mmCIF file of C-alpha atoms in Angstrom:
data_model
loop_
_atom_site.group_PDB
_atom_site.id
_atom_site.type_symbol
_atom_site.label_atom_id
_atom_site.label_comp_id
_atom_site.label_asym_id
_atom_site.label_seq_id
_atom_site.Cartn_x
_atom_site.Cartn_y
_atom_site.Cartn_z
ATOM 1 C CA SER R 1 0.579 0.090 -0.413
ATOM 2 C CA GLN R 2 3.137 2.690 0.665
ATOM 3 C CA ARG R 3 4.938 1.278 -2.103
ATOM 4 C CA LEU R 4 1.597 2.585 -4.443
ATOM 5 C CA ALA R 5 1.268 5.087 -2.692
ATOM 6 C CA LEU R 6 4.669 6.770 -3.693
ATOM 7 C CA TYR R 7 4.449 5.319 -7.365
ATOM 8 C CA CYS R 8 0.817 7.242 -7.950
ATOM 9 C CA ASP R 9 1.914 10.152 -6.136
ATOM 10 C CA LEU R 10 5.709 10.239 -8.411
ATOM 11 C CA MET R 11 4.113 8.984 -11.003
ATOM 12 C CA ALA R 12 3.260 11.777 -14.736
ATOM 13 C CA ASP R 13 0.225 12.501 -15.488
ATOM 14 C CA PRO R 14 -0.574 12.088 -18.702
ATOM 15 C CA ILE R 15 1.788 9.111 -19.303
ATOM 16 C CA LEU R 16 3.720 9.787 -22.543
ATOM 17 C CA PRO R 17 1.075 12.973 -24.174
ATOM 18 C CA HIS R 18 2.282 12.707 -27.645
ATOM 19 C CA ASP R 19 2.640 8.443 -27.524
ATOM 20 C CA GLY R 20 0.664 6.531 -29.878
ATOM 21 C CA ASP R 21 -0.629 4.304 -27.163
ATOM 22 C CA SER R 22 -0.675 7.739 -24.377
ATOM 23 C CA LEU R 23 -4.710 6.399 -23.301
ATOM 24 C CA TYR R 24 -3.885 3.215 -23.049
ATOM 25 C CA PHE R 25 -1.174 4.083 -20.009
ATOM 26 C CA THR R 26 -2.569 6.448 -19.064
ATOM 27 C CA GLY R 27 -5.866 4.447 -18.372
ATOM 28 C CA PHE R 28 -4.532 1.958 -16.547
ATOM 29 C CA ALA R 29 -2.325 4.127 -14.143
ATOM 30 C CA ARG R 30 -5.122 6.561 -13.607
ATOM 31 C CA THR R 31 -7.645 3.845 -12.502
ATOM 32 C CA ALA R 32 -5.166 1.877 -10.096
ATOM 33 C CA CYS R 33 -4.095 6.049 -8.957
ATOM 34 C CA ASP R 34 -7.963 7.043 -9.393
ATOM 35 C CA LYS R 35 -6.259 10.122 -10.979
ATOM 36 C CA GLY R 36 -9.322 10.951 -13.085
ATOM 37 C CA ASP R 37 -11.571 10.312 -15.538
ATOM 38 C CA MET R 38 -10.742 9.872 -19.451
ATOM 39 C CA SER R 39 -12.714 12.890 -20.564
ATOM 40 C CA ASP R 40 -8.855 14.896 -21.798
ATOM 41 C CA TYR R 41 -9.014 12.201 -23.513
ATOM 42 C CA GLU R 42 -12.789 12.227 -25.538
ATOM 43 C CA SER R 43 -12.914 14.492 -29.306
ATOM 44 C CA ARG R 44 -16.302 13.561 -29.457
ATOM 45 C CA PRO R 45 -18.955 11.741 -27.096
ATOM 46 C CA GLY R 46 -17.446 8.328 -26.896
ATOM 47 C CA ARG R 47 -15.293 9.000 -29.112
ATOM 48 C CA PHE R 48 -11.411 8.351 -27.110
ATOM 49 C CA GLN R 49 -7.967 8.638 -29.236
ATOM 50 C CA ARG R 50 -4.541 7.640 -28.615
ATOM 51 C CA TRP R 51 -3.591 12.012 -27.269
ATOM 52 C CA PRO R 52 -4.845 14.853 -25.231
ATOM 53 C CA THR R 53 -7.143 16.695 -27.217
ATOM 54 C CA SER R 54 -4.777 18.836 -25.947
ATOM 55 C CA THR R 55 -1.269 17.989 -28.234
ATOM 56 C CA GLY R 56 -3.493 18.173 -30.659
ATOM 57 C CA ILE R 57 -2.174 15.114 -32.587
ATOM 58 C CA ARG R 58 -4.853 13.135 -35.101
ATOM 59 C CA TRP R 59 -3.701 9.931 -36.390
ATOM 60 C CA ASP R 60 -2.197 11.529 -39.221
ATOM 61 C CA THR R 61 -0.084 13.631 -37.829
ATOM 62 C CA PRO R 62 3.667 13.265 -39.607
ATOM 63 C CA ASN R 63 5.651 11.786 -37.041
ATOM 64 C CA ALA R 64 2.401 10.826 -34.223
ATOM 65 C CA THR R 65 3.716 7.820 -33.270
ATOM 66 C CA GLY R 66 7.447 9.305 -31.883
ATOM 67 C CA THR R 67 8.317 6.762 -35.505
ATOM 68 C CA GLY R 68 9.167 8.899 -37.440
ATOM 69 C CA THR R 69 5.137 6.838 -39.157
ATOM 70 C CA GLU R 70 1.996 7.817 -38.675
ATOM 71 C CA ALA R 71 -0.877 6.153 -36.028
ATOM 72 C CA ARG R 72 -2.326 3.249 -38.456
ATOM 73 C CA SER R 73 -5.582 4.611 -35.805
ATOM 74 C CA GLU R 74 -7.234 7.306 -34.960
ATOM 75 C CA SER R 75 -8.223 5.255 -31.610
ATOM 76 C CA SER R 76 -7.967 1.077 -30.315
ATOM 77 C CA ARG R 77 -9.785 -1.589 -28.411
ATOM 78 C CA ASP R 78 -6.500 -0.982 -26.204
ATOM 79 C CA GLY R 79 -6.786 1.890 -25.565
ATOM 80 C CA TYR R 80 -10.868 1.589 -25.035
ATOM 81 C CA LEU R 81 -10.522 -1.130 -22.270
ATOM 82 C CA ALA R 82 -8.704 0.674 -20.833
ATOM 83 C CA VAL R 83 -11.195 3.745 -20.456
ATOM 84 C CA MET R 84 -14.137 0.656 -19.596
ATOM 85 C CA TRP R 85 -11.866 -0.112 -16.552
ATOM 86 C CA ASN R 86 -11.544 3.694 -15.522
ATOM 87 C CA ALA R 87 -15.228 4.070 -15.697
ATOM 88 C CA TRP R 88 -16.073 0.687 -13.690
ATOM 89 C CA SER R 89 -13.092 1.906 -11.027
ATOM 90 C CA ARG R 90 -15.214 5.023 -10.872
ATOM 91 C CA ARG R 91 -18.795 3.494 -11.060
ATOM 92 C CA ASP R 92 -19.227 6.415 -14.405
ATOM 93 C CA ARG R 93 -22.358 4.821 -16.503
ATOM 94 C CA ALA R 94 -22.443 7.726 -18.356
ATOM 95 C CA ALA R 95 -19.107 7.105 -19.755
ATOM 96 C CA LEU R 96 -20.020 2.980 -20.784
ATOM 97 C CA GLU R 97 -23.297 4.573 -21.875
ATOM 98 C CA SER R 98 -21.495 7.370 -24.179
ATOM 99 C CA ILE R 99 -18.931 4.273 -25.624
ATOM 100 C CA ARG R 100 -22.031 2.461 -26.674
ATOM 101 C CA ASP R 101 -23.677 5.347 -27.972
ATOM 102 C CA TRP R 102 -21.147 6.132 -30.557
ATOM 103 C CA GLY R 103 -20.285 2.697 -31.121
ATOM 104 C CA LYS R 104 -23.853 2.049 -32.195
ATOM 105 C CA ARG R 105 -24.313 5.051 -34.580
ATOM 106 C CA ARG R 106 -20.360 3.948 -36.140
ATOM 107 C CA GLY R 107 -21.291 0.535 -36.455
ATOM 108 C CA TRP R 108 -19.566 0.112 -33.899
ATOM 109 C CA THR R 109 -16.265 1.231 -36.232
ATOM 110 C CA MET R 110 -14.584 3.137 -33.433
ATOM 111 C CA GLY R 111 -12.370 5.712 -35.046
ATOM 112 C CA ASP R 112 -11.632 6.778 -38.647
ATOM 113 C CA GLY R 113 -11.433 3.236 -40.126
ATOM 114 C CA ARG R 114 -7.906 3.979 -42.306
ATOM 115 C CA LEU R 115 -7.904 0.168 -42.660
ATOM 116 C CA GLY R 116 -11.252 -0.277 -43.447
ATOM 117 C CA GLY R 117 -12.588 0.482 -40.062
ATOM 118 C CA PHE R 118 -11.138 -3.048 -38.796
ATOM 119 C CA ASP R 119 -7.716 -2.285 -36.217
ATOM 120 C CA THR R 120 -10.490 -0.236 -34.082
ATOM 121 C CA TYR R 121 -13.016 -2.809 -34.826
ATOM 122 C CA PHE R 122 -15.394 -3.152 -31.042
ATOM 123 C CA THR R 123 -15.422 -6.660 -31.327
ATOM 124 C CA PRO R 124 -18.562 -8.693 -30.007
ATOM 125 C CA THR R 125 -17.046 -9.803 -26.766
ATOM 126 C CA TYR R 126 -16.066 -5.873 -25.915
ATOM 127 C CA ARG R 127 -19.466 -4.814 -26.718
ATOM 128 C CA SER R 128 -21.057 -8.147 -24.571
ATOM 129 C CA THR R 129 -18.621 -6.479 -21.607
ATOM 130 C CA LEU R 130 -19.895 -2.846 -22.184
ATOM 131 C CA ALA R 131 -23.226 -3.902 -21.552
ATOM 132 C CA ARG R 132 -22.912 -5.974 -18.882
ATOM 133 C CA MET R 133 -21.348 -2.819 -16.577
ATOM 134 C CA ILE R 134 -23.568 -0.952 -17.994
ATOM 135 C CA TYR R 135 -26.309 -2.569 -16.831
ATOM 136 C CA VAL R 136 -24.997 -3.045 -13.332
ATOM 137 C CA LEU R 137 -24.317 0.824 -12.787
ATOM 138 C CA GLY R 138 -27.984 0.859 -13.203
ATOM 139 C CA GLY R 139 -28.287 1.738 -17.155
ATOM 140 C CA GLU R 140 -30.592 0.039 -20.016
ATOM 141 C CA ARG R 141 -30.369 -4.359 -20.007
ATOM 142 C CA ASP R 142 -28.921 -5.263 -22.983
ATOM 143 C CA LEU R 143 -29.811 -9.195 -23.475
ATOM 144 C CA VAL R 144 -28.789 -9.774 -26.523
ATOM 145 C CA ALA R 145 -25.988 -8.035 -26.787
ATOM 146 C CA GLU R 146 -24.703 -9.595 -23.494
ATOM 147 C CA ASN R 147 -25.043 -12.973 -24.889
ATOM 148 C CA PHE R 148 -21.996 -11.993 -27.750
ATOM 149 C CA PRO R 149 -20.674 -15.514 -27.061
ATOM 150 C CA ALA R 150 -16.852 -14.118 -26.002
ATOM 151 C CA SER R 151 -13.033 -15.704 -28.016
ATOM 152 C CA TRP R 152 -10.334 -15.732 -25.318
ATOM 153 C CA GLN R 153 -7.525 -15.953 -27.075
ATOM 154 C CA GLN R 154 -5.620 -19.781 -24.498
ATOM 155 C CA SER R 155 -1.916 -19.025 -26.376
ATOM 156 C CA CYS R 156 -0.850 -15.685 -25.614
ATOM 157 C CA LYS R 157 2.650 -13.932 -25.437
ATOM 158 C CA ASP R 158 3.675 -10.991 -24.356
ATOM 159 C CA PHE R 159 1.597 -8.048 -24.972
ATOM 160 C CA GLU R 160 -1.803 -9.614 -26.199
ATOM 161 C CA CYS R 161 -1.410 -11.510 -22.103
ATOM 162 C CA TRP R 162 -2.009 -8.174 -20.490
ATOM 163 C CA LEU R 163 -4.890 -6.938 -22.426
ATOM 164 C CA THR R 164 -6.418 -10.949 -22.661
ATOM 165 C CA VAL R 165 -5.375 -10.721 -18.502
ATOM 166 C CA THR R 166 -6.896 -7.253 -18.570
ATOM 167 C CA HIS R 167 -10.566 -7.653 -19.973
ATOM 168 C CA ILE R 168 -11.420 -11.135 -18.482
ATOM 169 C CA LEU R 169 -10.886 -9.538 -14.678
ATOM 170 C CA LEU R 170 -13.343 -7.245 -15.396
ATOM 171 C CA ARG R 171 -15.628 -9.663 -17.481
ATOM 172 C CA GLY R 172 -15.730 -11.826 -14.254
ATOM 173 C CA GLU R 173 -16.263 -8.485 -12.000
ATOM 174 C CA ALA R 174 -18.583 -7.736 -14.043
ATOM 175 C CA PHE R 175 -20.423 -10.868 -15.407
ATOM 176 C CA GLY R 176 -19.619 -12.197 -10.958
ATOM 177 C CA GLY R 177 -17.899 -15.143 -12.821
ATOM 178 C CA ILE R 178 -16.096 -16.045 -15.782
ATOM 179 C CA SER R 179 -16.047 -19.538 -18.078
ATOM 180 C CA SER R 180 -13.926 -22.649 -18.623
ATOM 181 C CA ASN R 181 -12.713 -20.709 -21.308
ATOM 182 C CA ALA R 182 -11.576 -17.982 -19.723
ATOM 183 C CA LEU R 183 -9.615 -20.216 -17.495
ATOM 184 C CA SER R 184 -7.818 -21.683 -19.699
ATOM 185 C CA ALA R 185 -6.234 -18.246 -21.049
ATOM 186 C CA LEU R 186 -5.800 -17.158 -17.391
ATOM 187 C CA GLN R 187 -3.935 -20.217 -16.555
ATOM 188 C CA HIS R 188 -1.535 -20.360 -19.398
ATOM 189 C CA ALA R 189 -0.258 -16.317 -19.237
ATOM 190 C CA SER R 190 0.031 -17.070 -15.149
ATOM 191 C CA ALA R 191 2.521 -20.212 -16.506
ATOM 192 C CA TYR R 192 3.598 -17.406 -19.372
ATOM 193 C CA SER R 193 5.023 -15.175 -17.198
ATOM 194 C CA PRO R 194 5.090 -16.796 -13.578
ATOM 195 C CA ARG R 195 7.016 -13.482 -12.266
ATOM 196 C CA ASN R 196 3.746 -11.615 -13.379
ATOM 197 C CA ALA R 197 1.907 -11.370 -9.883
ATOM 198 C CA LEU R 198 -0.991 -10.014 -11.801
ATOM 199 C CA TYR R 199 -1.542 -12.587 -13.595
ATOM 200 C CA ARG R 200 -1.119 -15.085 -10.896
ATOM 201 C CA TRP R 201 -3.918 -13.549 -8.991
ATOM 202 C CA ALA R 202 -5.903 -13.740 -11.840
ATOM 203 C CA TYR R 203 -5.896 -17.813 -12.254
ATOM 204 C CA ASP R 204 -5.505 -17.693 -8.402
ATOM 205 C CA LYS R 205 -8.676 -15.517 -7.978
ATOM 206 C CA TYR R 206 -11.484 -17.907 -9.703
ATOM 207 C CA THR R 207 -9.558 -21.438 -8.027
ATOM 208 C CA THR R 208 -7.346 -21.265 -4.709
ATOM 209 C CA GLY R 209 -8.763 -17.617 -3.545
ATOM 210 C CA ASP R 210 -5.653 -17.436 -2.238
ATOM 211 C CA ALA R 211 -3.727 -14.198 -3.490
ATOM 212 C CA SER R 212 -0.140 -14.477 -1.385
ATOM 213 C CA HIS R 213 1.145 -15.985 -3.615
ATOM 214 C CA ALA R 214 1.189 -12.947 -6.407
ATOM 215 C CA LEU R 215 1.463 -10.592 -3.442
ATOM 216 C CA HIS R 216 4.847 -12.552 -2.680
ATOM 217 C CA LEU R 217 5.539 -11.574 -6.443
ATOM 218 C CA LEU R 218 4.486 -8.341 -6.700
ATOM 219 C CA VAL R 219 6.929 -6.995 -3.355
ATOM 220 C CA THR R 220 10.145 -9.070 -4.203
ATOM 221 C CA HIS R 221 9.866 -8.787 -8.178
ATOM 222 C CA PRO R 222 13.335 -6.567 -8.748
ATOM 223 C CA ALA R 223 12.211 -4.401 -11.563
ATOM 224 C CA PHE R 224 9.724 -2.734 -9.480
ATOM 225 C CA PRO R 225 11.867 -0.850 -6.402
ATOM 226 C CA ALA R 226 9.935 0.229 -2.802
ATOM 227 C CA ASP R 227 11.273 3.814 -2.963
ATOM 228 C CA ARG R 228 11.216 4.869 -6.327
ATOM 229 C CA LEU R 229 10.014 4.924 -9.607
ATOM 230 C CA PRO R 230 11.016 1.736 -11.518
ATOM 231 C CA THR R 231 14.369 2.442 -14.189
ATOM 232 C CA THR R 232 15.815 0.971 -16.884
ATOM 233 C CA ASP R 233 18.430 0.276 -15.734
ATOM 234 C CA ASP R 234 15.697 -1.929 -14.034
ATOM 235 C CA TYR R 235 14.276 -3.136 -16.862
ATOM 236 C CA ARG R 236 14.127 -2.154 -20.680
ATOM 237 C CA ASP R 237 11.079 -3.526 -21.197
ATOM 238 C CA ASP R 238 8.027 -0.385 -22.326
ATOM 239 C CA TRP R 239 5.187 0.365 -19.905
ATOM 240 C CA PRO R 240 2.904 -2.595 -19.043
ATOM 241 C CA LEU R 241 5.722 -4.899 -17.829
ATOM 242 C CA ARG R 242 4.536 -8.134 -20.889
ATOM 243 C CA ARG R 243 7.231 -9.858 -20.146
ATOM 244 C CA GLY R 244 8.205 -13.551 -18.715
ATOM 245 C CA PRO R 245 12.003 -14.225 -17.325
ATOM 246 C CA GLU R 246 12.442 -16.470 -20.958
ATOM 247 C CA SER R 247 11.041 -13.680 -23.307
ATOM 248 C CA ARG R 248 13.970 -11.120 -24.662
ATOM 249 C CA GLY R 249 14.072 -7.559 -21.682
ATOM 250 C CA TRP R 250 14.975 -8.816 -18.297
ATOM 251 C CA ASP R 251 18.251 -8.325 -18.198
ATOM 252 C CA ARG R 252 18.876 -6.400 -21.133
ATOM 253 C CA GLN R 253 20.530 -3.428 -20.126
ATOM 254 C CA PRO R 254 19.964 0.188 -21.160
ATOM 255 C CA GLU R 255 22.543 2.007 -23.517
ATOM 256 C CA LEU R 256 24.983 4.051 -21.963
ATOM 257 C CA GLY R 257 23.269 7.924 -21.321
ATOM 258 C CA ALA R 258 19.707 6.331 -22.515
ATOM 259 C CA ILE R 259 18.201 5.508 -18.939
ATOM 260 C CA LYS R 260 14.964 6.228 -18.564
ATOM 261 C CA THR R 261 12.083 6.772 -15.945
ATOM 262 C CA HIS R 262 9.315 4.208 -16.408
ATOM 263 C CA SER R 263 5.374 5.837 -15.336
ATOM 264 C CA GLY R 264 5.330 2.835 -12.756
ATOM 265 C CA GLY R 265 1.847 2.137 -13.720
ATOM 266 C CA ASP R 266 1.687 -1.516 -14.590
ATOM 267 C CA TRP R 267 3.434 -2.375 -11.136
ATOM 268 C CA ALA R 268 0.280 -0.279 -9.374
ATOM 269 C CA PHE R 269 -2.068 -1.587 -11.430
ATOM 270 C CA CYS R 270 -1.517 -5.203 -10.067
ATOM 271 C CA ALA R 271 -1.519 -3.387 -6.253
ATOM 272 C CA TRP R 272 -4.364 -1.678 -7.089
ATOM 273 C CA TYR R 273 -6.065 -4.224 -8.411
ATOM 274 C CA ILE R 274 -4.988 -7.587 -5.952
ATOM 275 C CA LEU R 275 -5.011 -5.296 -2.398
ATOM 276 C CA ARG R 276 -9.520 -4.129 -3.134
ATOM 277 C CA GLN R 277 -9.437 -8.268 -3.964
ATOM 278 C CA GLU R 278 -12.221 -10.307 -2.098
ATOM 279 C CA PRO R 279 -11.741 -13.954 -3.180
ATOM 280 C CA GLN R 280 -14.018 -14.812 -5.854
ATOM 281 C CA ARG R 281 -13.886 -18.547 -7.160
ATOM 282 C CA SER R 282 -17.550 -18.129 -9.388
ATOM 283 C CA VAL R 283 -16.060 -20.946 -12.762
ATOM 284 C CA GLU R 284 -19.496 -20.829 -14.459
#
């Protein structure tokens, strides 16, 4: 709890405002640290873009991503997942309804549709989760959308695991349980990255209900110091932490003079989520 408070106090906000994943990074960090809603990323009601609106950046702005290229889309499902988590933590039904309304008007193509719309297509699984969240928070019920089949990748890698796990956890809170297919996906993610505290707790939450192993991983992981934000001297990967020890990145040191400070947002979200949960073992 003390380290979470420290990280939240030291963390920049917004995170990487000129980066194409700023919406995603900042959404998870604000969720963990209760730093506010995501309205500064909302270019129209329900239309959340990759950068704060104050930057004036568009998906087709030269070097929009900081890599010398334009962004592939105005928004992303990854970013919308972070917005949904933020709204859920704040019980902000209006934000969720604005996403629903925008999606319906756009045929669930959430951004500019540069790649035929599919790069920012709000999938049936996302729509099902969103519909259930709105209903649980007191809104109108859409049973058709709630019952859209949920599809989970059973062999995720790296960043894909973070997206899969955080979506399953959000869906589990909204529905009060998860499917056996989702549990299998959590088991794979935990096995793929055994030092990732969030993945471990996600699986244990719906099996043993014992958070002790996850908490041990959280506070003893060498990449996350107790008295400051982590840097690239501690771990090399970009935010959020997404690789297992068998994957590249853990032991690489930065080039001389290239040390950067990480946001700490990935650790903060793990800590926030584990600390606020009561064990749930409901599996449909």
